[in-house]
Amino acid sequence: MATKVYIVYYSMYGHVEKLAQEIKKGAASVEGVEAKLWQVPETLSEEVLGKMGGPAKGDAPIITPNDLAEADGFVFGFPTRFGMMAAQFKAFLDATGGLWRTQQLAGKPAGLFYSTGSQGGGQETTALTAITQLVHHGMIFVPIGYTFGAGMFEMEQIKGGSPYGAGTFAGDGSRQPTDLELEQAFHQGKHIATIAKKLKGSA
């Protein structure tokens, strides 16, 4: 039976979505792993989104809390709001109380990825503050550490991400994830999928 890895994200301007797509590719590159993209529900109205200039949402299906129980591993992604995850993703996690009560997600590996507006905008704090959500569910946080190798020490170009997970900088919105940032996202997907497969195999 295939190991199911769910890449669950919220993306307002498309930066997180691009990372999510690469993470899915990385996870799917592991033999015996089935990777699937999911979006969390939007909490803003179409009118408000229009005023904020957000593009149309991608075609990934909208996830419900109960869908999480089907997966063997996760990679959760979101943009940063004042050094923490966006409210849309937090609202989704707030709706997982039923899973929490039964601890259906306990023991399952989960990674994090993110987008910030600037280099000091929360590339580490966003992931650090999100770990509390995993802890209460009993999930196993899987960082990428320095497994990405030389790419973790890049100093000649601006690069998002950290040992906590893949990341990108959106700037004013016009900056898009670089090739190196996308490579790191692919690596994260492969890394977590490999661990999810090992854990499922030993269960």
mmCIF file of N, CA, C and O in Angstrom, residues 15-79:
data_model
loop_
_atom_site.group_PDB
_atom_site.id
_atom_site.type_symbol
_atom_site.label_atom_id
_atom_site.label_comp_id
_atom_site.label_asym_id
_atom_site.label_seq_id
_atom_site.Cartn_x
_atom_site.Cartn_y
_atom_site.Cartn_z
ATOM 1 N N HIS A 15 3.093 32.438 -4.101
ATOM 2 C CA HIS A 15 4.461 32.049 -3.759
ATOM 3 C C HIS A 15 4.505 30.710 -3.026
ATOM 4 O O HIS A 15 5.309 29.834 -3.364
ATOM 5 N N VAL A 16 3.650 30.551 -2.042
ATOM 6 C CA VAL A 16 3.600 29.294 -1.296
ATOM 7 C C VAL A 16 3.125 28.161 -2.208
ATOM 8 O O VAL A 16 3.612 27.033 -2.114
ATOM 9 N N GLU A 17 2.204 28.477 -3.092
ATOM 10 C CA GLU A 17 1.698 27.452 -4.014
ATOM 11 C C GLU A 17 2.820 26.902 -4.903
ATOM 12 O O GLU A 17 2.890 25.695 -5.149
ATOM 13 N N LYS A 18 3.698 27.769 -5.365
ATOM 14 C CA LYS A 18 4.815 27.313 -6.201
ATOM 15 C C LYS A 18 5.752 26.392 -5.425
ATOM 16 O O LYS A 18 6.233 25.385 -5.951
ATOM 17 N N LEU A 19 6.011 26.730 -4.181
ATOM 18 C CA LEU A 19 6.831 25.846 -3.346
ATOM 19 C C LEU A 19 6.110 24.510 -3.143
ATOM 20 O O LEU A 19 6.729 23.449 -3.209
ATOM 21 N N ALA A 20 4.809 24.572 -2.909
ATOM 22 C CA ALA A 20 4.024 23.361 -2.678
ATOM 23 C C ALA A 20 4.096 22.412 -3.871
ATOM 24 O O ALA A 20 4.200 21.193 -3.707
ATOM 25 N N GLN A 21 4.051 22.976 -5.058
ATOM 26 C CA GLN A 21 4.097 22.149 -6.270
ATOM 27 C C GLN A 21 5.434 21.416 -6.379
ATOM 28 O O GLN A 21 5.479 20.245 -6.789
ATOM 29 N N GLU A 22 6.515 22.086 -6.004
ATOM 30 C CA GLU A 22 7.827 21.445 -6.040
ATOM 31 C C GLU A 22 7.965 20.404 -4.930
ATOM 32 O O GLU A 22 8.578 19.351 -5.132
ATOM 33 N N ILE A 23 7.409 20.696 -3.777
ATOM 34 C CA ILE A 23 7.442 19.732 -2.682
ATOM 35 C C ILE A 23 6.698 18.468 -3.084
ATOM 36 O O ILE A 23 7.140 17.349 -2.805
ATOM 37 N N LYS A 24 5.574 18.641 -3.765
ATOM 38 C CA LYS A 24 4.828 17.477 -4.249
ATOM 39 C C LYS A 24 5.690 16.642 -5.206
ATOM 40 O O LYS A 24 5.725 15.411 -5.106
ATOM 41 N N LYS A 25 6.380 17.305 -6.125
ATOM 42 C CA LYS A 25 7.246 16.593 -7.066
ATOM 43 C C LYS A 25 8.323 15.810 -6.316
ATOM 44 O O LYS A 25 8.631 14.663 -6.657
ATOM 45 N N GLY A 26 8.914 16.444 -5.303
ATOM 46 C CA GLY A 26 9.946 15.775 -4.526
ATOM 47 C C GLY A 26 9.409 14.566 -3.794
ATOM 48 O O GLY A 26 10.029 13.495 -3.790
ATOM 49 N N ALA A 27 8.235 14.704 -3.186
ATOM 50 C CA ALA A 27 7.637 13.591 -2.459
ATOM 51 C C ALA A 27 7.276 12.450 -3.405
ATOM 52 O O ALA A 27 7.507 11.277 -3.115
ATOM 53 N N ALA A 28 6.728 12.810 -4.571
ATOM 54 C CA ALA A 28 6.303 11.804 -5.545
ATOM 55 C C ALA A 28 7.481 11.075 -6.182
ATOM 56 O O ALA A 28 7.302 10.007 -6.775
ATOM 57 N N SER A 29 8.684 11.653 -6.063
ATOM 58 C CA SER A 29 9.867 11.014 -6.646
ATOM 59 C C SER A 29 10.327 9.802 -5.839
ATOM 60 O O SER A 29 11.163 9.025 -6.302
ATOM 61 N N VAL A 30 9.782 9.648 -4.634
ATOM 62 C CA VAL A 30 10.129 8.507 -3.789
ATOM 63 C C VAL A 30 9.215 7.344 -4.158
ATOM 64 O O VAL A 30 7.986 7.468 -4.128
ATOM 65 N N GLU A 31 9.820 6.226 -4.497
ATOM 66 C CA GLU A 31 9.046 5.061 -4.909
ATOM 67 C C GLU A 31 8.083 4.621 -3.805
ATOM 68 O O GLU A 31 8.440 4.567 -2.635
ATOM 69 N N GLY A 32 6.843 4.359 -4.197
ATOM 70 C CA GLY A 32 5.851 3.900 -3.237
ATOM 71 C C GLY A 32 5.155 5.011 -2.477
ATOM 72 O O GLY A 32 4.375 4.735 -1.559
ATOM 73 N N VAL A 33 5.405 6.264 -2.872
ATOM 74 C CA VAL A 33 4.777 7.407 -2.198
ATOM 75 C C VAL A 33 3.763 8.064 -3.131
ATOM 76 O O VAL A 33 4.048 8.328 -4.295
ATOM 77 N N GLU A 34 2.600 8.327 -2.594
ATOM 78 C CA GLU A 34 1.543 9.035 -3.309
ATOM 79 C C GLU A 34 1.422 10.422 -2.698
ATOM 80 O O GLU A 34 1.052 10.554 -1.523
ATOM 81 N N ALA A 35 1.758 11.453 -3.456
ATOM 82 C CA ALA A 35 1.728 12.827 -2.948
ATOM 83 C C ALA A 35 0.519 13.571 -3.506
ATOM 84 O O ALA A 35 0.186 13.432 -4.681
ATOM 85 N N LYS A 36 -0.106 14.356 -2.660
ATOM 86 C CA LYS A 36 -1.296 15.086 -3.090
ATOM 87 C C LYS A 36 -1.304 16.493 -2.520
ATOM 88 O O LYS A 36 -0.971 16.701 -1.354
ATOM 89 N N LEU A 37 -1.672 17.463 -3.364
ATOM 90 C CA LEU A 37 -1.788 18.853 -2.949
ATOM 91 C C LEU A 37 -3.191 19.142 -2.441
ATOM 92 O O LEU A 37 -4.184 18.689 -3.019
ATOM 93 N N TRP A 38 -3.267 19.925 -1.375
ATOM 94 C CA TRP A 38 -4.537 20.384 -0.819
ATOM 95 C C TRP A 38 -4.411 21.857 -0.434
ATOM 96 O O TRP A 38 -3.355 22.292 0.033
ATOM 97 N N GLN A 39 -5.499 22.604 -0.579
ATOM 98 C CA GLN A 39 -5.559 23.975 -0.074
ATOM 99 C C GLN A 39 -6.485 24.010 1.137
ATOM 100 O O GLN A 39 -7.458 23.261 1.200
ATOM 101 N N VAL A 40 -6.183 24.895 2.084
ATOM 102 C CA VAL A 40 -7.111 25.110 3.187
ATOM 103 C C VAL A 40 -8.158 26.124 2.735
ATOM 104 O O VAL A 40 -7.925 26.899 1.803
ATOM 105 N N PRO A 41 -9.320 26.139 3.368
ATOM 106 C CA PRO A 41 -10.381 27.073 2.957
ATOM 107 C C PRO A 41 -9.967 28.535 3.126
ATOM 108 O O PRO A 41 -9.246 28.887 4.067
ATOM 109 N N GLU A 42 -10.434 29.367 2.221
ATOM 110 C CA GLU A 42 -10.226 30.812 2.318
ATOM 111 C C GLU A 42 -11.226 31.371 3.319
ATOM 112 O O GLU A 42 -12.374 30.926 3.391
ATOM 113 N N THR A 43 -10.780 32.330 4.110
ATOM 114 C CA THR A 43 -11.671 32.959 5.086
ATOM 115 C C THR A 43 -12.086 34.365 4.671
ATOM 116 O O THR A 43 -12.997 34.938 5.274
ATOM 117 N N LEU A 44 -11.424 34.923 3.664
ATOM 118 C CA LEU A 44 -11.758 36.265 3.184
ATOM 119 C C LEU A 44 -12.776 36.192 2.058
ATOM 120 O O LEU A 44 -12.804 35.231 1.292
ATOM 121 N N SER A 45 -13.576 37.223 1.939
ATOM 122 C CA SER A 45 -14.573 37.268 0.881
ATOM 123 C C SER A 45 -13.914 37.591 -0.459
ATOM 124 O O SER A 45 -12.792 38.109 -0.513
ATOM 125 N N GLU A 46 -14.610 37.293 -1.543
ATOM 126 C CA GLU A 46 -14.099 37.602 -2.880
ATOM 127 C C GLU A 46 -13.868 39.097 -3.031
ATOM 128 O O GLU A 46 -12.921 39.529 -3.673
ATOM 129 N N GLU A 47 -14.727 39.890 -2.405
ATOM 130 C CA GLU A 47 -14.597 41.344 -2.484
ATOM 131 C C GLU A 47 -13.293 41.812 -1.847
ATOM 132 O O GLU A 47 -12.552 42.618 -2.422
ATOM 133 N N VAL A 48 -13.011 41.282 -0.667
ATOM 134 C CA VAL A 48 -11.781 41.670 0.032
ATOM 135 C C VAL A 48 -10.552 41.186 -0.735
ATOM 136 O O VAL A 48 -9.574 41.920 -0.900
ATOM 137 N N LEU A 49 -10.596 39.951 -1.224
ATOM 138 C CA LEU A 49 -9.471 39.414 -1.985
ATOM 139 C C LEU A 49 -9.210 40.242 -3.225
ATOM 140 O O LEU A 49 -8.059 40.482 -3.605
ATOM 141 N N GLY A 50 -10.283 40.686 -3.866
ATOM 142 C CA GLY A 50 -10.138 41.516 -5.056
ATOM 143 C C GLY A 50 -9.434 42.832 -4.750
ATOM 144 O O GLY A 50 -8.578 43.281 -5.509
ATOM 145 N N LYS A 51 -9.781 43.426 -3.623
ATOM 146 C CA LYS A 51 -9.146 44.687 -3.227
ATOM 147 C C LYS A 51 -7.676 44.487 -2.866
ATOM 148 O O LYS A 51 -6.864 45.404 -3.004
ATOM 149 N N MET A 52 -7.340 43.271 -2.419
ATOM 150 C CA MET A 52 -5.957 42.972 -2.055
ATOM 151 C C MET A 52 -5.131 42.556 -3.265
ATOM 152 O O MET A 52 -3.919 42.376 -3.149
ATOM 153 N N GLY A 53 -5.773 42.395 -4.396
ATOM 154 C CA GLY A 53 -5.048 42.063 -5.623
ATOM 155 C C GLY A 53 -4.600 40.629 -5.719
ATOM 156 O O GLY A 53 -3.674 40.300 -6.475
ATOM 157 N N GLY A 54 -5.244 39.742 -4.973
ATOM 158 C CA GLY A 54 -4.863 38.338 -5.015
ATOM 159 C C GLY A 54 -5.324 37.671 -6.298
ATOM 160 O O GLY A 54 -6.452 37.905 -6.755
ATOM 161 N N PRO A 55 -4.474 36.851 -6.912
ATOM 162 C CA PRO A 55 -4.855 36.137 -8.132
ATOM 163 C C PRO A 55 -5.840 35.011 -7.830
ATOM 164 O O PRO A 55 -6.098 34.693 -6.661
ATOM 165 N N ALA A 56 -6.381 34.419 -8.874
ATOM 166 C CA ALA A 56 -7.300 33.290 -8.692
ATOM 167 C C ALA A 56 -6.575 32.140 -8.002
ATOM 168 O O ALA A 56 -5.379 31.934 -8.204
ATOM 169 N N LYS A 57 -7.295 31.400 -7.189
ATOM 170 C CA LYS A 57 -6.705 30.270 -6.487
ATOM 171 C C LYS A 57 -6.375 29.141 -7.460
ATOM 172 O O LYS A 57 -6.977 29.017 -8.529
ATOM 173 N N GLY A 58 -5.413 28.322 -7.079
ATOM 174 C CA GLY A 58 -5.040 27.168 -7.884
ATOM 175 C C GLY A 58 -6.143 26.117 -7.870
ATOM 176 O O GLY A 58 -7.167 26.281 -7.204
ATOM 177 N N ASP A 59 -5.907 25.039 -8.591
ATOM 178 C CA ASP A 59 -6.952 24.023 -8.733
ATOM 179 C C ASP A 59 -6.834 22.875 -7.735
ATOM 180 O O ASP A 59 -7.552 21.882 -7.840
ATOM 181 N N ALA A 60 -5.955 22.992 -6.749
ATOM 182 C CA ALA A 60 -5.865 21.950 -5.715
ATOM 183 C C ALA A 60 -7.172 21.917 -4.930
ATOM 184 O O ALA A 60 -7.769 22.963 -4.657
ATOM 185 N N PRO A 61 -7.654 20.727 -4.568
ATOM 186 C CA PRO A 61 -8.914 20.632 -3.830
ATOM 187 C C PRO A 61 -8.820 21.257 -2.439
ATOM 188 O O PRO A 61 -7.738 21.383 -1.874
ATOM 189 N N ILE A 62 -9.981 21.642 -1.904
ATOM 190 C CA ILE A 62 -10.059 22.215 -0.564
ATOM 191 C C ILE A 62 -10.135 21.076 0.450
ATOM 192 O O ILE A 62 -10.975 20.190 0.333
ATOM 193 N N ILE A 63 -9.269 21.121 1.428
ATOM 194 C CA ILE A 63 -9.207 20.046 2.417
ATOM 195 C C ILE A 63 -10.174 20.288 3.572
ATOM 196 O O ILE A 63 -10.516 21.445 3.879
ATOM 197 N N THR A 64 -10.622 19.215 4.175
ATOM 198 C CA THR A 64 -11.390 19.275 5.410
ATOM 199 C C THR A 64 -10.554 18.612 6.499
ATOM 200 O O THR A 64 -9.657 17.813 6.197
ATOM 201 N N PRO A 65 -10.810 18.913 7.764
ATOM 202 C CA PRO A 65 -10.016 18.298 8.829
ATOM 203 C C PRO A 65 -9.979 16.775 8.755
ATOM 204 O O PRO A 65 -8.927 16.161 8.962
ATOM 205 N N ASN A 66 -11.107 16.143 8.457
ATOM 206 C CA ASN A 66 -11.148 14.686 8.427
ATOM 207 C C ASN A 66 -10.265 14.085 7.342
ATOM 208 O O ASN A 66 -9.842 12.930 7.457
ATOM 209 N N ASP A 67 -9.972 14.855 6.296
ATOM 210 C CA ASP A 67 -9.092 14.356 5.231
ATOM 211 C C ASP A 67 -7.693 14.067 5.767
ATOM 212 O O ASP A 67 -6.988 13.192 5.255
ATOM 213 N N LEU A 68 -7.278 14.800 6.787
ATOM 214 C CA LEU A 68 -5.931 14.640 7.327
ATOM 215 C C LEU A 68 -5.694 13.228 7.861
ATOM 216 O O LEU A 68 -4.582 12.708 7.786
ATOM 217 N N ALA A 69 -6.742 12.609 8.381
ATOM 218 C CA ALA A 69 -6.598 11.293 9.004
ATOM 219 C C ALA A 69 -6.154 10.227 8.009
ATOM 220 O O ALA A 69 -5.600 9.200 8.398
ATOM 221 N N GLU A 70 -6.358 10.472 6.714
ATOM 222 C CA GLU A 70 -6.033 9.485 5.687
ATOM 223 C C GLU A 70 -4.547 9.453 5.342
ATOM 224 O O GLU A 70 -4.069 8.497 4.736
ATOM 225 N N ALA A 71 -3.821 10.507 5.704
ATOM 226 C CA ALA A 71 -2.420 10.639 5.283
ATOM 227 C C ALA A 71 -1.458 9.987 6.263
ATOM 228 O O ALA A 71 -1.746 9.821 7.446
ATOM 229 N N ASP A 72 -0.282 9.626 5.724
ATOM 230 C CA ASP A 72 0.792 9.055 6.544
ATOM 231 C C ASP A 72 1.823 10.103 6.928
ATOM 232 O O ASP A 72 2.640 9.885 7.829
ATOM 233 N N GLY A 73 1.823 11.232 6.229
ATOM 234 C CA GLY A 73 2.767 12.303 6.503
ATOM 235 C C GLY A 73 2.288 13.593 5.866
ATOM 236 O O GLY A 73 1.439 13.571 4.966
ATOM 237 N N PHE A 74 2.832 14.714 6.337
ATOM 238 C CA PHE A 74 2.357 16.020 5.882
ATOM 239 C C PHE A 74 3.518 16.995 5.656
ATOM 240 O O PHE A 74 4.565 16.892 6.284
ATOM 241 N N VAL A 75 3.242 17.969 4.778
ATOM 242 C CA VAL A 75 4.081 19.158 4.699
ATOM 243 C C VAL A 75 3.103 20.326 4.646
ATOM 244 O O VAL A 75 2.290 20.427 3.723
ATOM 245 N N PHE A 76 3.148 21.171 5.659
ATOM 246 C CA PHE A 76 2.218 22.289 5.781
ATOM 247 C C PHE A 76 2.905 23.596 5.381
ATOM 248 O O PHE A 76 4.009 23.891 5.857
ATOM 249 N N GLY A 77 2.236 24.392 4.534
ATOM 250 C CA GLY A 77 2.847 25.634 4.071
ATOM 251 C C GLY A 77 1.912 26.822 4.146
ATOM 252 O O GLY A 77 0.704 26.694 3.930
ATOM 253 N N PHE A 78 2.486 27.986 4.422
ATOM 254 C CA PHE A 78 1.677 29.195 4.578
ATOM 255 C C PHE A 78 2.552 30.442 4.494
ATOM 256 O O PHE A 78 3.758 30.390 4.770
ATOM 257 N N PRO A 79 1.960 31.573 4.142
ATOM 258 C CA PRO A 79 2.699 32.842 4.208
ATOM 259 C C PRO A 79 2.749 33.325 5.654
ATOM 260 O O PRO A 79 2.000 32.831 6.512
#
